[in-house]
Coordinates of C-alpha atoms in Angstrom, one line a residue:
X258 CA 29.5 136.5 -86.1
X259 CA 27.4 137.5 -89.1
X260 CA 24.0 136.9 -87.4
X261 CA 22.8 139.7 -85.1
X262 CA 21.4 138.7 -81.7
X263 CA 17.9 140.0 -82.9
X264 CA 17.9 137.5 -85.8
X265 CA 18.9 134.5 -83.7
X266 CA 16.3 131.9 -82.6
X267 CA 15.0 132.3 -79.1
X268 CA 16.0 129.6 -76.5
X269 CA 13.5 129.5 -73.6
X270 CA 14.6 127.9 -70.4
X271 CA 12.0 126.6 -68.0
X272 CA 12.3 125.8 -64.3
X273 CA 14.0 126.8 -61.1
X274 CA 16.3 129.6 -60.1
X275 CA 17.7 129.8 -56.6
X276 CA 20.5 131.0 -54.3
X277 CA 23.4 128.6 -53.7
X278 CA 25.3 129.2 -50.5
X279 CA 28.8 127.9 -51.1
X280 CA 31.5 127.5 -48.4
X281 CA 34.3 130.0 -48.6
X282 CA 36.8 127.2 -48.3
X283 CA 36.9 124.0 -50.4
X284 CA 36.9 120.5 -49.0
X285 CA 34.9 121.1 -45.8
X286 CA 31.4 119.9 -44.7
X287 CA 28.6 122.4 -44.2
X288 CA 28.9 122.2 -40.5
X289 CA 32.7 122.8 -40.6
X290 CA 32.5 125.9 -42.9
X291 CA 33.3 129.2 -41.3
X292 CA 31.3 131.2 -43.9
X293 CA 29.4 131.1 -47.1
X294 CA 29.2 133.1 -50.4
X295 CA 25.8 133.5 -51.9
X296 CA 25.7 132.7 -55.6
X297 CA 22.8 132.6 -58.0
X298 CA 22.0 129.1 -59.3
X299 CA 19.5 126.8 -60.7
X300 CA 20.3 124.7 -63.8
X301 CA 17.6 126.2 -66.2
X302 CA 18.6 129.7 -65.3
X303 CA 22.3 128.9 -65.7
X304 CA 21.6 127.6 -69.2
X305 CA 19.7 130.8 -70.2
X306 CA 22.6 132.9 -69.0
X307 CA 25.1 130.6 -70.7
X308 CA 23.3 131.1 -74.0
X309 CA 23.2 134.9 -73.6
X310 CA 26.9 135.1 -72.7
X311 CA 27.7 133.4 -75.9
X312 CA 25.7 135.9 -77.9
X313 CA 22.4 134.0 -78.2
X314 CA 18.9 135.0 -77.4
X315 CA 17.5 133.5 -74.2
X316 CA 14.5 133.9 -71.9
X317 CA 13.7 132.3 -68.6
X318 CA 10.3 131.0 -67.4
X319 CA 9.8 130.3 -63.7
X320 CA 8.7 131.7 -60.3
X321 CA 10.7 133.5 -57.7
X322 CA 9.8 134.7 -54.2
X323 CA 8.6 138.3 -53.9
X324 CA 11.6 138.9 -51.6
X325 CA 15.0 140.4 -51.8
X326 CA 16.6 137.2 -53.1
X327 CA 13.9 136.8 -55.8
X328 CA 14.3 140.3 -57.1
X329 CA 18.1 140.0 -57.0
X330 CA 17.9 136.9 -59.2
X331 CA 15.5 138.6 -61.7
X332 CA 18.0 141.4 -61.8
X333 CA 20.9 139.0 -62.5
X334 CA 19.0 137.5 -65.4
X335 CA 18.3 141.0 -66.9
X336 CA 21.8 142.1 -66.3
X337 CA 23.0 139.1 -68.3
X338 CA 20.7 139.8 -71.2
X339 CA 18.0 137.2 -70.5
X340 CA 14.4 138.2 -71.3
X341 CA 12.4 138.3 -68.1
X342 CA 8.8 138.3 -69.4
X343 CA 8.3 134.7 -68.2
X344 CA 9.1 135.4 -64.5
X345 CA 6.4 135.4 -61.9
X346 CA 6.8 136.4 -58.2
X347 CA 5.0 134.7 -55.3
X348 CA 4.1 136.8 -52.3
X349 CA 3.5 133.8 -50.0
X350 CA 6.6 131.7 -50.6
X351 CA 10.3 132.4 -50.4
X352 CA 13.0 132.0 -53.1
X353 CA 14.6 128.6 -52.9
X354 CA 18.0 128.2 -51.1
X355 CA 20.6 125.5 -51.4
X356 CA 23.7 125.0 -49.3
X357 CA 26.3 123.4 -51.5
X358 CA 29.5 121.8 -50.2
X359 CA 32.5 121.6 -52.5
X360 CA 34.4 118.5 -51.6
X361 CA 38.2 118.3 -51.9
X362 CA 37.8 116.7 -55.3
X363 CA 35.7 119.6 -56.6
X364 CA 32.4 117.7 -56.5
X365 CA 29.2 118.9 -54.8
X366 CA 26.8 117.8 -52.1
X367 CA 23.5 119.7 -51.5
X368 CA 21.1 120.6 -48.7
X369 CA 18.0 122.3 -49.9
X370 CA 15.5 124.8 -48.3
X371 CA 12.2 124.5 -50.2
X372 CA 9.1 123.8 -48.2
X373 CA 7.6 125.0 -50.4
X374 CA 9.7 127.5 -52.3
X375 CA 8.3 129.9 -54.9
X376 CA 9.5 127.8 -57.9
X377 CA 7.3 124.9 -56.8
X378 CA 4.2 127.0 -56.9
X379 CA 4.2 128.1 -60.6
X380 CA 0.7 127.5 -62.0
X381 CA -0.3 126.7 -65.6
X382 CA -2.4 129.9 -65.7
X383 CA 0.6 132.0 -64.9
X384 CA 2.6 130.9 -67.9
X385 CA 3.5 133.5 -70.6
X386 CA 2.3 131.3 -73.5
X387 CA 3.2 133.9 -76.1
X388 CA 6.8 133.8 -75.0
X389 CA 6.8 130.0 -75.0
X390 CA 5.3 129.9 -78.5
X391 CA 8.1 132.1 -79.8
X392 CA 10.8 129.7 -78.7
X393 CA 12.8 127.8 -81.3
X394 CA 14.3 125.7 -78.5
X395 CA 12.5 124.9 -75.2
X396 CA 14.8 123.6 -72.5
X397 CA 13.9 122.1 -69.1
X398 CA 15.0 119.8 -66.3
X399 CA 13.2 117.4 -64.0
X400 CA 13.1 119.3 -60.7
X401 CA 9.9 121.1 -61.9
X402 CA 8.2 117.7 -62.1
X403 CA 8.5 116.9 -58.4
X404 CA 5.4 118.6 -57.0
X405 CA 2.1 120.3 -58.1
X406 CA 1.2 122.8 -59.3
X407 CA 4.7 123.3 -61.0
X408 CA 4.5 119.8 -62.6
X409 CA 1.2 120.8 -64.4
X410 CA 2.8 124.1 -65.4
X411 CA 5.8 122.2 -66.8
X412 CA 3.6 119.8 -68.8
X413 CA 1.5 122.7 -70.2
X414 CA 4.6 124.7 -71.2
X415 CA 6.2 121.7 -72.9
X416 CA 3.0 120.9 -74.8
X417 CA 2.6 124.5 -76.0
X418 CA 6.2 124.7 -77.1
X419 CA 5.9 121.4 -78.9
X420 CA 2.8 122.4 -80.7
X421 CA 4.5 125.7 -81.8
X422 CA 7.3 123.6 -83.4
X423 CA 10.1 124.2 -80.8
X424 CA 12.9 121.7 -80.4
X425 CA 12.5 120.2 -76.9
X426 CA 15.7 119.9 -74.9
X427 CA 15.9 117.9 -71.7
X428 CA 18.6 117.7 -69.0
X429 CA 17.1 115.8 -66.1
X430 CA 19.7 117.4 -63.7
X431 CA 19.0 114.8 -61.0
X432 CA 19.0 116.1 -57.4
X433 CA 18.1 113.0 -55.4
X434 CA 17.5 114.7 -52.0
X435 CA 14.6 116.6 -53.5
X436 CA 12.6 113.5 -54.5
X437 CA 10.5 111.5 -52.1
X438 CA 12.4 108.3 -53.2
X439 CA 14.8 107.2 -56.0
X440 CA 11.9 105.1 -57.5
X441 CA 9.7 108.2 -57.8
X442 CA 12.6 110.2 -59.3
X443 CA 13.2 107.5 -61.9
X444 CA 9.5 107.2 -62.8
X445 CA 8.9 111.0 -63.1
X446 CA 12.1 111.7 -65.0
X447 CA 11.2 108.9 -67.5
X448 CA 7.6 110.0 -67.7
X449 CA 8.4 112.7 -70.2
X450 CA 11.4 111.0 -71.8
X451 CA 9.9 110.3 -75.2
X452 CA 8.8 113.9 -75.7
X453 CA 12.4 115.3 -76.0
X454 CA 14.3 115.9 -79.2
X455 CA 17.6 116.4 -77.4
X456 CA 18.5 114.7 -74.1
X457 CA 21.7 115.2 -72.1
X458 CA 22.6 113.0 -69.1
X459 CA 25.7 112.7 -67.0
X460 CA 27.4 109.4 -66.4
X461 CA 25.9 109.4 -62.9
X462 CA 22.4 110.0 -64.2
X463 CA 22.9 107.3 -66.8
X464 CA 23.7 104.8 -64.1
X465 CA 20.8 106.0 -62.0
X466 CA 18.2 105.7 -64.8
X467 CA 19.4 102.4 -66.2
X468 CA 20.7 100.7 -63.1
X469 CA 23.8 99.7 -65.0
X470 CA 27.2 100.7 -63.6
X471 CA 28.9 100.2 -67.0
X472 CA 29.0 103.4 -69.0
X473 CA 29.1 102.1 -72.6
X474 CA 27.2 102.5 -75.9
X475 CA 24.7 99.6 -75.1
X476 CA 23.8 101.2 -71.8
X477 CA 23.3 104.6 -73.3
X478 CA 21.3 103.3 -76.3
X479 CA 18.9 101.7 -73.8
X480 CA 17.7 105.3 -73.2
X481 CA 17.2 106.0 -77.0
X482 CA 13.6 106.6 -78.2
X483 CA 12.4 106.9 -81.9
X484 CA 11.7 110.7 -81.8
X485 CA 15.2 111.6 -80.4
X486 CA 17.5 113.6 -82.6
X487 CA 20.5 113.6 -80.2
X488 CA 21.4 111.8 -77.0
X489 CA 24.4 113.0 -75.1
X490 CA 26.2 111.5 -72.1
X491 CA 28.7 113.7 -70.4
X492 CA 31.5 111.9 -68.5
X493 CA 33.2 114.8 -66.6
X494 CA 36.9 115.1 -67.5
X495 CA 36.6 112.3 -70.1
X496 CA 34.4 114.5 -72.3
X497 CA 31.1 113.3 -73.8
X498 CA 29.5 110.6 -76.0
X499 CA 27.0 111.4 -78.7
X500 CA 24.3 109.3 -80.3
X501 CA 22.1 110.2 -83.3
X502 CA 19.9 108.2 -85.7
X503 CA 22.9 107.8 -88.1
X504 CA 26.1 107.8 -86.1
X505 CA 27.7 107.8 -82.6
X506 CA 31.0 108.6 -81.1
X507 CA 32.9 110.5 -78.4
X508 CA 34.6 113.9 -78.0
X509 CA 37.4 114.4 -75.5
X510 CA 37.3 117.4 -73.2
X511 CA 40.1 119.7 -72.2
X512 CA 42.3 119.3 -69.2
X513 CA 42.1 122.4 -66.8
X514 CA 42.7 123.0 -63.2
X515 CA 39.2 122.5 -61.9
X516 CA 38.2 124.6 -58.9
X517 CA 34.4 124.1 -58.9
X518 CA 32.4 121.9 -61.2
X519 CA 29.1 123.8 -60.5
X520 CA 27.4 124.8 -63.7
X521 CA 29.8 123.0 -66.1
X522 CA 27.0 120.8 -67.5
X523 CA 24.7 123.9 -67.9
X524 CA 27.5 125.7 -69.7
X525 CA 27.9 122.7 -72.0
X526 CA 24.2 122.6 -72.7
X527 CA 23.9 126.4 -73.3
X528 CA 26.8 126.3 -75.7
X529 CA 25.3 123.3 -77.6
X530 CA 21.8 124.9 -77.9
X531 CA 23.2 128.2 -79.0
X532 CA 25.1 126.5 -81.8
X533 CA 22.2 124.4 -83.1
X534 CA 19.2 126.8 -82.5
X535 CA 19.3 128.1 -86.1
X536 CA 20.8 125.1 -87.8
X537 CA 19.6 121.6 -87.0
X538 CA 21.4 120.0 -89.9
X539 CA 24.3 119.2 -87.5
X540 CA 22.3 116.2 -86.4
X541 CA 23.0 114.7 -89.8
X542 CA 26.6 115.8 -90.2
X543 CA 29.0 114.1 -87.8
X544 CA 32.0 116.3 -88.3
X545 CA 30.0 119.5 -87.7
X546 CA 28.4 117.9 -84.7
X547 CA 31.8 117.0 -83.3
X548 CA 32.9 120.7 -83.7
X549 CA 29.8 121.9 -81.9
X550 CA 30.5 119.4 -79.0
X551 CA 34.2 120.4 -78.9
X552 CA 33.1 124.0 -78.4
X553 CA 30.5 122.9 -75.8
X554 CA 33.2 120.9 -74.0
X555 CA 35.5 124.0 -74.0
X556 CA 32.7 126.1 -72.4
X557 CA 32.1 123.4 -69.7
X558 CA 35.9 123.2 -69.0
X559 CA 36.3 126.9 -68.7
X560 CA 33.3 127.0 -66.2
X561 CA 35.2 124.7 -63.8
X562 CA 38.1 127.1 -63.4
X563 CA 36.2 129.6 -61.3
X564 CA 34.0 129.3 -58.2
X565 CA 30.2 129.6 -58.7
X566 CA 28.3 128.8 -61.9
X567 CA 27.1 132.1 -63.4
X568 CA 30.3 134.1 -62.8
X569 CA 32.3 131.3 -64.5
X570 CA 30.1 131.0 -67.7
X571 CA 32.3 132.1 -70.6
X572 CA 31.7 134.6 -73.4
X573 CA 32.0 133.6 -77.1
X574 CA 35.4 135.4 -77.2
X575 CA 36.7 133.6 -74.1
X576 CA 35.6 130.2 -75.5
X577 CA 37.2 130.8 -78.9
X578 CA 40.5 132.1 -77.5
X579 CA 40.6 129.1 -75.1
X580 CA 40.2 126.8 -78.2
X581 CA 42.9 128.7 -80.1
X582 CA 45.3 128.2 -77.1
X583 CA 44.5 124.4 -77.1
X584 CA 45.4 124.2 -80.8
X585 CA 48.7 126.1 -80.2
X586 CA 49.5 123.8 -77.3

């Protein structure tokens, strides 16, 4: 790479970071599991670490409990090269926990402990606005929209980043059990839809938001808005579909022996953002965008080959050598 990390644009990721407790054996329910491994998680934090692993500049903005888990998570961010000036600690609330089952097909089911957890209590006046204003890309999900005061903090951070000229990146990262109802989830997720420049949804989220079981171009384009630069639909092992103002298409993914799909979407998003943060002309050039998405697909595929999200996120070298092996094959 010719660009040093210092020269690269900053990607700021906003939202939750938590501890995932994952069964030590695959294909069992939570009650059947004999033991659990604790793994750092939370989609926005995963994206920040994914960016940093790939040689980019990343910062995380959110709130953790002033407890052992919270300080452990902050340490993991620092260890992975993610700037921590946007992290707050709450003395009165614990760091969020999630118990995650890995079904026999590698998919996940969740049980959350957040009543309330520290991430939900981030206030607008606690935001590091200087850090947010320095972002070239501001990335967020929808979990931070569920309750106040975090919702107001989210809206403020998004507004400040937008005013400072950042590209706004949105991955709703639907977790239905956390919402009061599916209707509320749909309403709140869509309430900020037209603010984003880049939106990534999974096929499951596309069906949830549109009510349409058919995953096709017409269904995807029903989510298009005039200010959007790129809409992405990830379809698991079938790769992804992309939509811009000028063109659309699909990019196949790579077939690997998947062990755990946790974090694959976050790895994909981190790779994408790291590739476009300093060069948004890819939105106008289809062949270059396809190459970026192929790289992002590779990162997502690699992430499924190990248990846990953060330990599985690839480095730039790992992703490039993986792609070289695919060409040779």
